[in-house]
Amino acid sequence: MKKYWQAALLCLVWLVTSAGSVFAQGNNFSLSLQSASETAGAAAPATLRLLNRDIATLRAPLGGLTPQERVERARQRFHNLPDGAVDLPIKAVPFEFEQTPGIQFMFGEYKLFVLLEADLDVESQQTLENLTPETLRRLQELRSTWHATRDRPLLLQGLLKTVIASVVLGLFLWGLARITRRVVGWLEGWRDRIAVSSPDVDWRELLARLIVGSMQLLQWLVILLVLYSWVHFVLSSFLITQPLAQALGEWFWEQLRWVGSGVLHSIPSLMTVIIVLVLTRAVTDVLGYFFNAVQRGRLQLPFLHPETTTATRRITIFIVWGLGIAIAYPYLPGSNSEAFKGLSVLFGIMVTLGSAGLVTQAMSGLVVIYARALRKGDFVQVNGVQGVVTEIASLATKIVNVHNEEITIPNAVLVSSPIHNYSKTGITSLTTSVTIGYDTPWRQVHAMLLEAAAKTPGVLSQPAPRVYQRSLSDFYIEYELFVAIDRTAARTALQSTLHACIQDAFNEHGVQIMSPHFEMQPEGKVVVAKADWYKTPAHAPTSSGD
């Protein structure tokens, strides 16, 4: 019954310390053995570990067994020892196999493993004489550990320490969560009050956001550090897991030393990176001042137009920053690591696969900008869309039409379509057409159209409106009126007003705006009598040659 109770207590101890054991296994502290990398023509060495303690390293085959198999056999022998065999005297008996001397280690008459001269580490100048006492000492510690795992007071003491440490850990995490929740909540409230009270970006809001993020990061760092301390303490509370706690502590301090050494060695490179970036920023500031002067007209250059200044500035600053980053990149800590190389390759693949359409649109945008076909505020017609240009971006152009709808046209479509810019010259033509039958004098139609143009607000008197007869169709004559306007943004509204004035003029003089289609030829000829050639508002010419 006593043995069953001890076995159950041991299982509980192993469950408590499983987290530390898994961590130690991930760092090559497994419960079975450690194997070094194989060398050409030689078997891989194997380390015999019993109860988490290194006993000996075997490097040579023996009797057809590899070092790994020798280690496994030694482990089996140890676990198969009968009760009380561990308390037998530990012996180191000289041994010779095929003219190879060695030492055989035993518990009383029970064999455990053999050390051969071929197992010695030549580089450290090991000999059987100095290795034997060290191995005997480790076996003595193994026996003490084996007894400690079966010592009920020691197990209860370790279990009590674990429970106390777990309670302290829970209370600490509970208190930390309450404190950080209140502090972070107060900081978030402060941040939100600043964001609501200030319509613009406030540096205090940015500072508050930075503090909130830093507090959350600090909270997780403290939690990880406390959990690490708890695992280390629990592992140290049991004699069987003390080597794991020691290895865990050594790993932690090794990481701290590695980080500190990396920071110290990276200071010169970081200073170089900072200097390069500061100089790059200074150059971009100078270029920004230069392009602003050109855009505002304070500086005029024959090869740089104000319309193309924004795009040229973006391209130039992009090139300058690209050169600055390329110069600073080799000095970044870890830039030569495999991780950085992998990210560079991945980024290159993503850019290669996804940049085909992007580059096409960007290059089309440059064509639009440097061709100066349109600019912000122009009234244009592109691909059936008529409206005012509100934005010319790198990838697309935005136009607001008469219905106040924003229409986005990709630059590739813009390049491949004709662009009608009604604002380029300042004064643009507005046209409209009517079809009138042959029974209405053309001079009267001309006069009525010119009269309607003169009554339309927004139509310029110079250049003067004019009328052309575009076609003599089968059923009607097509008249087209040309007028000049300077308010291109109001083009649609002016055209509507012009149409209204044309209708009023024709109604006032009793002329129907219609295009007659006959089912059969009328009895009389459909002509205008000479007496009606100059019906109002038309005027007879003062000289011959109307």
Coordinates of C-alpha atoms in Angstrom, one line a residue:
M1 CA 0.0 0.0 0.0
K2 CA 2.9 2.3 0.8
K3 CA 4.4 1.8 -2.6
Y4 CA 1.1 2.7 -4.3
W5 CA 0.8 5.9 -2.3
Q6 CA 4.4 6.9 -3.2
A7 CA 3.7 6.1 -6.9
A8 CA 0.6 8.4 -6.9
L9 CA 2.6 11.2 -5.2
L10 CA 5.3 10.9 -7.8
C11 CA 2.8 11.1 -10.6
L12 CA 1.4 14.3 -9.0
V13 CA 4.9 15.8 -8.8
W14 CA 5.6 15.0 -12.5
L15 CA 2.3 16.6 -13.5
V16 CA 3.2 19.8 -11.6
T17 CA 6.6 19.9 -13.2
S18 CA 5.6 18.9 -16.8
A19 CA 5.8 22.5 -18.1
G20 CA 9.4 22.8 -17.1
S21 CA 10.2 19.3 -18.4
V22 CA 8.7 20.1 -21.9
F23 CA 10.7 23.4 -22.0
A24 CA 13.9 21.6 -21.1
Q25 CA 13.3 18.9 -23.7
G26 CA 12.9 21.6 -26.3
N27 CA 16.4 22.8 -25.4
N28 CA 18.0 19.4 -25.8
F29 CA 17.6 18.3 -22.1
S30 CA 15.5 15.2 -22.8
L31 CA 15.0 12.5 -20.3
S32 CA 16.5 9.9 -22.5
L33 CA 19.7 11.1 -24.2
Q34 CA 21.4 13.8 -26.2
S35 CA 22.8 13.0 -29.6
A36 CA 25.4 15.2 -31.4
S37 CA 25.5 15.5 -35.1
E38 CA 27.0 12.6 -37.0
T39 CA 30.4 12.9 -38.5
A40 CA 31.5 11.2 -41.7
G41 CA 32.5 7.6 -41.0
A42 CA 31.8 7.7 -37.2
A43 CA 28.8 6.9 -35.0
A44 CA 27.0 9.7 -33.3
P45 CA 27.9 10.1 -29.6
A46 CA 25.1 9.7 -27.0
T47 CA 24.9 10.9 -23.5
L48 CA 23.5 8.7 -20.7
R49 CA 21.0 10.6 -18.6
L50 CA 19.3 9.1 -15.6
L51 CA 16.8 11.1 -13.4
N52 CA 17.6 14.3 -15.5
R53 CA 21.4 14.0 -14.7
D54 CA 24.3 13.5 -17.1
I55 CA 26.2 10.4 -16.2
A56 CA 28.6 9.7 -19.1
T57 CA 29.0 10.3 -22.8
L58 CA 29.5 7.2 -25.0
R59 CA 31.3 7.7 -28.3
A60 CA 32.4 4.2 -29.5
P61 CA 30.5 1.1 -30.5
L62 CA 30.9 -2.0 -28.4
G63 CA 30.1 -5.6 -29.4
G64 CA 28.1 -4.4 -32.4
L65 CA 26.1 -1.9 -30.4
T66 CA 26.1 1.8 -31.4
P67 CA 26.6 4.4 -28.7
Q68 CA 22.8 5.1 -28.7
E69 CA 22.1 1.4 -28.2
R70 CA 24.6 1.2 -25.4
V71 CA 22.9 4.2 -23.7
E72 CA 19.5 2.6 -24.1
R73 CA 20.7 -0.7 -22.6
A74 CA 22.2 1.1 -19.6
R75 CA 18.9 2.9 -19.0
Q76 CA 17.1 -0.4 -19.1
R77 CA 19.5 -2.0 -16.7
F78 CA 19.1 0.9 -14.2
H79 CA 15.3 0.7 -14.3
N80 CA 15.4 -3.1 -14.0
L81 CA 17.5 -3.0 -10.8
P82 CA 15.8 -4.9 -8.0
D83 CA 14.8 -3.3 -4.8
G84 CA 17.8 -2.4 -2.7
A85 CA 20.3 -2.8 -5.5
V86 CA 20.8 1.0 -5.7
D87 CA 22.2 0.9 -2.1
L88 CA 24.9 -1.6 -3.0
P89 CA 28.4 -0.4 -3.3
I90 CA 29.2 1.4 -6.5
K91 CA 32.2 -0.2 -8.2
A92 CA 34.5 0.8 -11.0
V93 CA 36.0 -2.5 -12.3
P94 CA 38.8 -2.5 -15.0
F95 CA 37.6 -4.1 -18.2
E96 CA 39.1 -5.1 -21.5
F97 CA 37.3 -5.9 -24.7
E98 CA 39.2 -7.0 -27.8
Q99 CA 42.4 -5.5 -26.5
T100 CA 40.6 -2.2 -25.7
P101 CA 40.9 -1.2 -22.0
G102 CA 37.9 0.3 -20.2
I103 CA 36.1 0.6 -16.9
Q104 CA 32.9 -1.2 -16.0
F105 CA 30.6 0.6 -13.5
M106 CA 28.4 -1.6 -11.3
F107 CA 25.9 -1.5 -8.4
G108 CA 27.3 -4.4 -6.3
E109 CA 27.2 -7.3 -8.8
Y110 CA 24.8 -5.6 -11.2
K111 CA 26.4 -4.2 -14.4
L112 CA 25.3 -0.7 -15.5
F113 CA 27.6 0.4 -18.4
V114 CA 31.1 0.4 -19.6
L115 CA 33.5 3.3 -20.5
L116 CA 36.1 2.5 -23.1
E117 CA 39.2 4.5 -24.0
A118 CA 37.5 5.2 -27.4
D119 CA 34.7 7.0 -25.4
L120 CA 37.1 9.6 -24.2
D121 CA 37.0 13.1 -25.6
V122 CA 40.4 13.6 -27.2
E123 CA 40.2 17.4 -27.5
S124 CA 39.6 17.8 -23.7
Q125 CA 42.5 15.4 -23.0
Q126 CA 40.3 13.0 -20.9
T127 CA 41.8 9.8 -19.5
L128 CA 40.2 6.9 -17.7
E129 CA 42.1 7.8 -14.6
N130 CA 40.5 11.3 -14.2
L131 CA 37.1 10.4 -15.7
T132 CA 36.5 7.4 -13.4
P133 CA 36.2 9.5 -10.1
E134 CA 34.0 12.0 -11.8
T135 CA 31.7 9.3 -13.0
L136 CA 31.6 7.7 -9.6
R137 CA 30.6 11.0 -8.1
R138 CA 27.7 11.4 -10.5
L139 CA 26.5 7.9 -9.7
Q140 CA 26.5 8.8 -6.0
E141 CA 24.4 11.9 -6.8
L142 CA 22.1 9.6 -8.8
R143 CA 21.7 7.3 -5.8
S144 CA 20.9 10.3 -3.6
T145 CA 18.3 11.6 -6.1
W146 CA 16.8 8.2 -6.4
H147 CA 16.3 8.1 -2.6
A148 CA 15.0 11.7 -2.6
T149 CA 12.2 10.8 -5.1
R150 CA 11.0 8.2 -2.6
D151 CA 11.4 10.4 0.5
R152 CA 7.9 11.4 1.5
P153 CA 8.8 14.4 3.7
L154 CA 10.9 15.9 0.9
L155 CA 8.1 15.3 -1.6
L156 CA 5.5 16.9 0.7
Q157 CA 7.9 19.8 1.2
G158 CA 8.3 20.4 -2.5
L159 CA 4.6 20.0 -3.1
L160 CA 3.8 22.5 -0.3
K161 CA 6.3 25.0 -1.9
T162 CA 4.6 24.5 -5.3
V163 CA 1.1 25.1 -3.8
I164 CA 2.3 28.3 -2.0
A165 CA 4.0 29.5 -5.1
S166 CA 0.9 28.8 -7.2
V167 CA -1.3 30.8 -4.8
V168 CA 1.2 33.7 -4.7
L169 CA 1.2 33.6 -8.5
G170 CA -2.5 33.6 -8.8
L171 CA -2.9 36.5 -6.3
F172 CA -0.2 38.5 -8.1
L173 CA -1.7 38.0 -11.5
W174 CA -5.2 38.9 -10.1
G175 CA -3.8 42.1 -8.6
L176 CA -1.8 43.0 -11.7
A177 CA -4.9 42.5 -13.9
R178 CA -7.0 44.8 -11.7
I179 CA -4.3 47.5 -11.5
T180 CA -3.5 47.5 -15.2
R181 CA -7.2 47.4 -16.1
R182 CA -7.8 50.6 -14.0
V183 CA -4.7 52.4 -15.3
V184 CA -5.3 51.4 -18.9
G185 CA -9.0 52.4 -18.6
W186 CA -8.1 55.8 -17.2
L187 CA -5.5 56.3 -20.0
E188 CA -8.0 55.3 -22.7
G189 CA -10.6 57.7 -21.2
W190 CA -8.0 60.5 -21.3
R191 CA -7.2 59.6 -24.9
D192 CA -10.8 59.6 -25.9
R193 CA -11.5 63.0 -24.2
I194 CA -8.5 64.5 -26.1
A195 CA -9.7 63.0 -29.4
V196 CA -13.3 64.4 -28.9
S197 CA -12.2 67.9 -27.7
S198 CA -9.6 68.4 -30.5
P199 CA -10.8 68.4 -34.1
D200 CA -7.2 68.2 -35.4
V201 CA -4.5 65.7 -34.6
D202 CA -3.1 66.4 -31.2
W203 CA 0.3 65.3 -30.0
R204 CA -1.2 64.5 -26.6
E205 CA -3.6 62.0 -28.2
L206 CA -0.6 60.3 -29.9
L207 CA 1.3 60.3 -26.6
A208 CA -1.7 58.8 -24.9
R209 CA -2.0 56.0 -27.5
L210 CA 1.7 55.3 -27.2
I211 CA 1.4 55.1 -23.4
V212 CA -1.6 52.7 -23.6
G213 CA 0.2 50.4 -25.9
S214 CA 3.3 50.5 -23.8
M215 CA 1.4 49.7 -20.7
Q216 CA -0.2 46.7 -22.3
L217 CA 3.1 45.4 -23.6
L218 CA 4.7 46.0 -20.2
Q219 CA 1.9 44.0 -18.6
W220 CA 2.6 41.0 -20.8
L221 CA 6.3 41.2 -20.2
V222 CA 5.7 41.2 -16.4
I223 CA 3.4 38.2 -16.7
L224 CA 5.9 36.2 -18.7
L225 CA 8.7 37.1 -16.3
V226 CA 6.5 36.0 -13.3
L227 CA 5.5 32.8 -15.0
Y228 CA 9.2 32.0 -15.7
S229 CA 10.0 32.6 -12.1
W230 CA 7.2 30.4 -11.0
V231 CA 8.3 27.5 -13.3
H232 CA 11.9 27.9 -12.1
F233 CA 10.9 27.9 -8.4
V234 CA 8.7 24.8 -8.9
L235 CA 11.4 22.9 -10.7
S236 CA 13.9 23.9 -8.0
S237 CA 11.5 22.5 -5.2
F238 CA 12.1 18.9 -6.2
L239 CA 15.5 17.2 -6.2
I240 CA 14.7 15.3 -9.4
T241 CA 14.0 18.4 -11.4
Q242 CA 16.7 20.7 -10.0
P243 CA 18.9 20.1 -13.1
L244 CA 16.1 21.3 -15.3
A245 CA 15.7 24.4 -13.2
Q246 CA 19.5 25.0 -13.4
A247 CA 19.4 24.6 -17.2
L248 CA 16.4 26.9 -17.4
G249 CA 18.2 29.6 -15.4
E250 CA 21.3 29.3 -17.5
W251 CA 19.2 29.6 -20.6
F252 CA 17.5 32.8 -19.4
W253 CA 20.8 34.5 -18.4
E254 CA 22.3 33.4 -21.7
Q255 CA 19.5 35.1 -23.6
L256 CA 20.0 38.2 -21.6
R257 CA 23.7 38.2 -22.3
W258 CA 23.0 37.6 -25.9
V259 CA 20.5 40.5 -26.1
G260 CA 22.8 42.8 -24.2
S261 CA 25.8 41.9 -26.4
G262 CA 23.8 42.4 -29.5
V263 CA 22.6 45.8 -28.4
L264 CA 26.2 46.9 -27.6
H265 CA 27.6 45.6 -30.9
S266 CA 24.7 47.2 -32.8
I267 CA 25.2 50.8 -31.5
P268 CA 27.7 51.8 -34.2
S269 CA 25.5 50.4 -37.0
L270 CA 22.4 52.0 -35.5
M271 CA 24.2 55.4 -35.4
T272 CA 25.1 54.9 -39.1
V273 CA 21.5 54.2 -39.9
I274 CA 20.2 57.2 -38.0
I275 CA 22.7 59.5 -39.7
V276 CA 21.7 58.2 -43.2
L277 CA 18.0 58.6 -42.4
V278 CA 18.5 62.1 -41.0
L279 CA 20.5 63.2 -44.1
T280 CA 17.8 61.7 -46.3
R281 CA 15.1 63.6 -44.5
A282 CA 17.1 66.8 -44.9
V283 CA 17.4 66.3 -48.6
T284 CA 13.7 65.6 -49.0
D285 CA 12.9 68.8 -47.0
V286 CA 15.0 70.8 -49.4
L287 CA 13.4 69.2 -52.4
G288 CA 10.0 69.8 -50.9
Y289 CA 10.7 73.5 -50.5
F290 CA 12.0 73.7 -54.1
F291 CA 8.9 72.0 -55.6
N292 CA 6.6 74.1 -53.5
A293 CA 8.3 77.3 -54.9
V294 CA 7.8 76.0 -58.5
Q295 CA 4.1 75.0 -57.8
R296 CA 3.3 78.4 -56.4
G297 CA 5.0 80.3 -59.2
R298 CA 7.8 81.8 -57.2
L299 CA 10.3 79.9 -59.2
Q300 CA 9.9 79.3 -62.9
L301 CA 11.9 76.6 -64.8
P302 CA 11.4 75.8 -68.5
F303 CA 11.6 72.1 -67.9
L304 CA 9.2 71.9 -65.0
H305 CA 5.5 72.9 -65.2
P306 CA 3.3 73.7 -62.2
E307 CA 0.8 71.0 -63.3
T308 CA 3.5 68.3 -63.1
T309 CA 5.2 69.5 -59.9
T310 CA 3.2 67.3 -57.5
A311 CA 4.0 64.1 -59.5
T312 CA 7.6 65.0 -60.0
R313 CA 8.0 65.7 -56.3
R314 CA 6.6 62.4 -55.4
I315 CA 8.8 60.5 -57.8
T316 CA 11.9 62.4 -56.7
I317 CA 11.3 61.9 -53.0
F318 CA 10.5 58.2 -53.6
I319 CA 13.9 57.8 -55.3
V320 CA 15.7 59.7 -52.6
W321 CA 14.1 57.6 -49.8
G322 CA 14.8 54.4 -51.8
L323 CA 18.5 55.3 -52.0
G324 CA 18.6 56.2 -48.3
I325 CA 17.0 52.9 -47.3
A326 CA 19.3 51.0 -49.6
I327 CA 22.3 52.6 -48.1
A328 CA 21.1 52.1 -44.5
Y329 CA 19.8 48.5 -45.0
P330 CA 23.2 46.7 -44.6
Y331 CA 23.8 48.4 -41.3
L332 CA 20.5 47.3 -39.8
P333 CA 21.0 44.6 -37.0
G334 CA 20.2 41.2 -38.4
S335 CA 20.1 42.3 -42.1
N336 CA 22.3 39.4 -43.0
S337 CA 20.2 36.9 -41.1
E338 CA 18.2 34.2 -42.8
A339 CA 15.0 35.7 -41.5
F340 CA 15.7 39.0 -43.3
K341 CA 16.7 37.2 -46.4
G342 CA 13.5 35.1 -46.3
L343 CA 11.3 38.2 -45.9
S344 CA 13.1 39.9 -48.8
V345 CA 12.5 37.0 -51.1
L346 CA 8.8 36.9 -50.0
F347 CA 8.4 40.6 -50.5
G348 CA 10.0 40.4 -53.9
I349 CA 7.7 37.5 -55.0
M350 CA 4.6 39.5 -53.8
V351 CA 5.7 42.6 -55.6
T352 CA 6.4 40.6 -58.8
L353 CA 3.1 38.8 -58.8
G354 CA 0.9 41.7 -57.8
S355 CA 2.5 44.7 -59.4
A356 CA 1.7 44.1 -63.1
G357 CA -1.7 46.0 -63.1
L358 CA -0.4 48.4 -60.5
V359 CA 2.6 49.5 -62.6
T360 CA 0.3 49.8 -65.6
Q361 CA -2.0 52.2 -63.8
A362 CA 0.9 54.1 -62.3
M363 CA 2.7 54.6 -65.6
S364 CA -0.6 55.6 -67.2
G365 CA -1.0 58.2 -64.4
L366 CA 2.4 59.6 -65.3
V367 CA 1.4 59.9 -68.9
V368 CA -1.8 61.8 -68.0
I369 CA 0.1 64.1 -65.7
Y370 CA 3.1 64.9 -67.9
A371 CA 0.9 65.2 -71.0
R372 CA -1.0 68.0 -69.1
A373 CA -4.2 66.8 -70.8
L374 CA -6.2 67.9 -67.8
R375 CA -5.8 69.2 -64.3
K376 CA -7.8 69.6 -61.1
G377 CA -10.9 71.9 -61.7
D378 CA -11.1 71.3 -65.5
F379 CA -14.5 70.5 -67.0
V380 CA -13.9 67.5 -69.2
Q381 CA -15.6 64.7 -71.0
V382 CA -13.8 61.3 -70.9
N383 CA -15.2 57.9 -72.0
G384 CA -18.7 59.2 -72.0
V385 CA -18.4 60.9 -68.6
Q386 CA -18.7 64.7 -68.4
G387 CA -17.9 66.6 -65.3
V388 CA -15.3 68.5 -63.2
V389 CA -11.9 66.9 -62.4
T390 CA -11.5 66.7 -58.6
E391 CA -8.4 64.6 -58.2
I392 CA -5.6 63.2 -60.4
A393 CA -4.0 60.4 -58.4
S394 CA -1.3 57.9 -59.3
L395 CA -3.8 55.1 -60.1
A396 CA -7.1 56.8 -61.1
T397 CA -8.7 60.1 -61.8
K398 CA -11.9 61.3 -60.1
I399 CA -14.6 63.3 -61.8
V400 CA -17.8 64.8 -60.4
N401 CA -20.6 65.0 -62.9
V402 CA -23.7 67.2 -63.1
H403 CA -25.6 64.8 -60.8
N404 CA -22.9 65.3 -58.1
E405 CA -21.8 61.8 -58.5
E406 CA -18.1 61.0 -58.1
I407 CA -16.8 58.8 -60.9
T408 CA -13.4 57.1 -60.7
I409 CA -11.7 56.4 -64.0
P410 CA -8.6 54.2 -64.0
N411 CA -5.7 56.0 -65.6
A412 CA -5.2 53.1 -68.1
V413 CA -8.7 53.8 -69.4
L414 CA -8.0 57.6 -69.4
V415 CA -4.9 57.1 -71.6
S416 CA -6.7 55.0 -74.1
S417 CA -9.7 57.3 -74.4
P418 CA -10.0 60.8 -76.1
I419 CA -10.1 63.6 -73.5
H420 CA -12.3 66.6 -74.3
N421 CA -11.1 69.4 -72.1
Y422 CA -13.5 72.4 -72.2
S423 CA -11.4 74.5 -69.7
K424 CA -8.1 74.4 -71.4
T425 CA -8.4 77.6 -73.4
G426 CA -10.6 79.4 -70.9
I427 CA -13.3 80.0 -73.6
T428 CA -15.1 77.0 -75.0
S429 CA -17.9 76.4 -77.5
L430 CA -21.3 75.1 -76.7
T431 CA -23.3 73.6 -79.5
T432 CA -26.9 72.4 -80.1
S433 CA -28.8 71.4 -83.2
V434 CA -32.4 71.4 -84.4
T435 CA -34.1 69.8 -87.4
I436 CA -36.6 72.0 -89.3
G437 CA -38.7 71.1 -92.3
Y438 CA -38.0 72.6 -95.8
D439 CA -41.1 74.7 -95.6
T440 CA -39.5 77.1 -93.1
P441 CA -37.2 79.7 -94.5
W442 CA -33.6 79.0 -93.5
R443 CA -32.9 82.7 -93.0
Q444 CA -35.7 82.8 -90.5
V445 CA -34.3 79.7 -88.7
H446 CA -30.9 81.4 -88.6
A447 CA -32.3 84.6 -87.2
M448 CA -34.4 82.8 -84.5
L449 CA -31.4 80.7 -83.4
L450 CA -29.1 83.8 -83.1
E451 CA -31.9 85.6 -81.2
A452 CA -32.2 82.8 -78.7
A453 CA -28.4 82.8 -78.3
A454 CA -28.4 86.5 -77.6
K455 CA -31.1 86.1 -74.9
T456 CA -29.2 83.2 -73.1
P457 CA -27.4 84.4 -70.0
G458 CA -23.7 83.3 -69.9
V459 CA -23.3 83.2 -73.7
L460 CA -20.5 85.5 -74.9
S461 CA -21.1 88.1 -77.6
Q462 CA -17.5 87.7 -78.8
P463 CA -16.8 85.5 -80.5
A464 CA -20.3 86.0 -82.0
P465 CA -22.7 83.0 -82.1
R466 CA -23.0 81.4 -85.6
V467 CA -25.3 78.9 -87.3
Y468 CA -24.4 76.2 -89.8
Q469 CA -26.6 74.0 -91.9
R470 CA -25.0 70.6 -91.2
S471 CA -27.1 68.5 -93.6
L472 CA -29.9 68.5 -96.1
S473 CA -31.6 65.3 -95.1
D474 CA -34.5 63.6 -96.8
F475 CA -37.2 65.1 -94.5
Y476 CA -35.6 68.1 -92.9
I477 CA -32.6 70.5 -92.7
E478 CA -30.2 70.1 -89.6
Y479 CA -29.2 73.5 -88.2
E480 CA -26.4 73.7 -85.6
L481 CA -25.8 76.7 -83.3
F482 CA -22.3 77.5 -82.0
V483 CA -22.0 79.8 -79.0
A484 CA -19.0 80.7 -76.8
I485 CA -19.0 80.4 -73.0
D486 CA -16.4 81.0 -70.3
R487 CA -18.1 79.2 -67.4
T488 CA -17.2 75.7 -68.4
A489 CA -18.2 74.2 -65.0
A490 CA -21.8 75.4 -65.7
R491 CA -21.8 74.0 -69.2
T492 CA -24.8 71.6 -68.7
A493 CA -26.9 74.4 -67.0
L494 CA -26.1 76.8 -69.8
Q495 CA -27.0 74.3 -72.5
S496 CA -30.4 73.7 -70.8
T497 CA -31.0 77.5 -70.7
L498 CA -30.1 77.8 -74.3
H499 CA -32.6 75.1 -75.3
A500 CA -35.3 76.9 -73.4
C501 CA -34.5 80.2 -75.2
I502 CA -34.6 78.4 -78.6
Q503 CA -38.1 77.0 -77.8
D504 CA -39.3 80.4 -76.8
A505 CA -38.0 82.1 -79.9
F506 CA -39.6 79.5 -82.2
N507 CA -42.9 79.6 -80.3
E508 CA -42.9 83.4 -80.4
H509 CA -42.6 83.5 -84.2
G510 CA -45.0 80.6 -84.8
V511 CA -42.5 78.0 -86.1
Q512 CA -42.9 74.5 -85.1
I513 CA -39.8 72.5 -84.2
M514 CA -40.6 69.3 -86.0
S515 CA -39.2 67.2 -88.8
P516 CA -42.1 66.2 -91.1
H517 CA -42.2 62.7 -92.6
F518 CA -44.8 62.2 -95.3
E519 CA -46.7 59.1 -96.0
M520 CA -47.2 60.3 -99.6
Q521 CA -46.1 63.3 -101.6
P522 CA -48.4 66.4 -100.9
E523 CA -50.3 67.9 -103.9
G524 CA -48.4 71.1 -103.7
K525 CA -44.7 71.6 -103.6
V526 CA -43.2 72.0 -100.1
V527 CA -41.2 75.1 -100.7
V528 CA -40.9 78.6 -99.2
A529 CA -42.4 81.4 -101.2
K530 CA -40.0 84.2 -102.0
A531 CA -42.3 86.6 -100.2
D532 CA -41.7 84.7 -97.0
W533 CA -38.0 84.5 -97.2
Y534 CA -37.5 87.3 -94.7
K535 CA -40.2 86.6 -92.2
T536 CA -39.5 88.1 -88.8
P537 CA -37.0 88.2 -87.2
A538 CA -35.0 87.8 -90.4
H539 CA -34.0 91.0 -92.2
A540 CA -33.6 91.5 -95.9
P541 CA -30.0 92.2 -97.1
T542 CA -29.0 95.8 -97.8
S543 CA -27.0 94.8 -100.8
S544 CA -27.1 91.9 -103.3
G545 CA -25.6 88.6 -102.4
D546 CA -27.6 87.3 -99.4

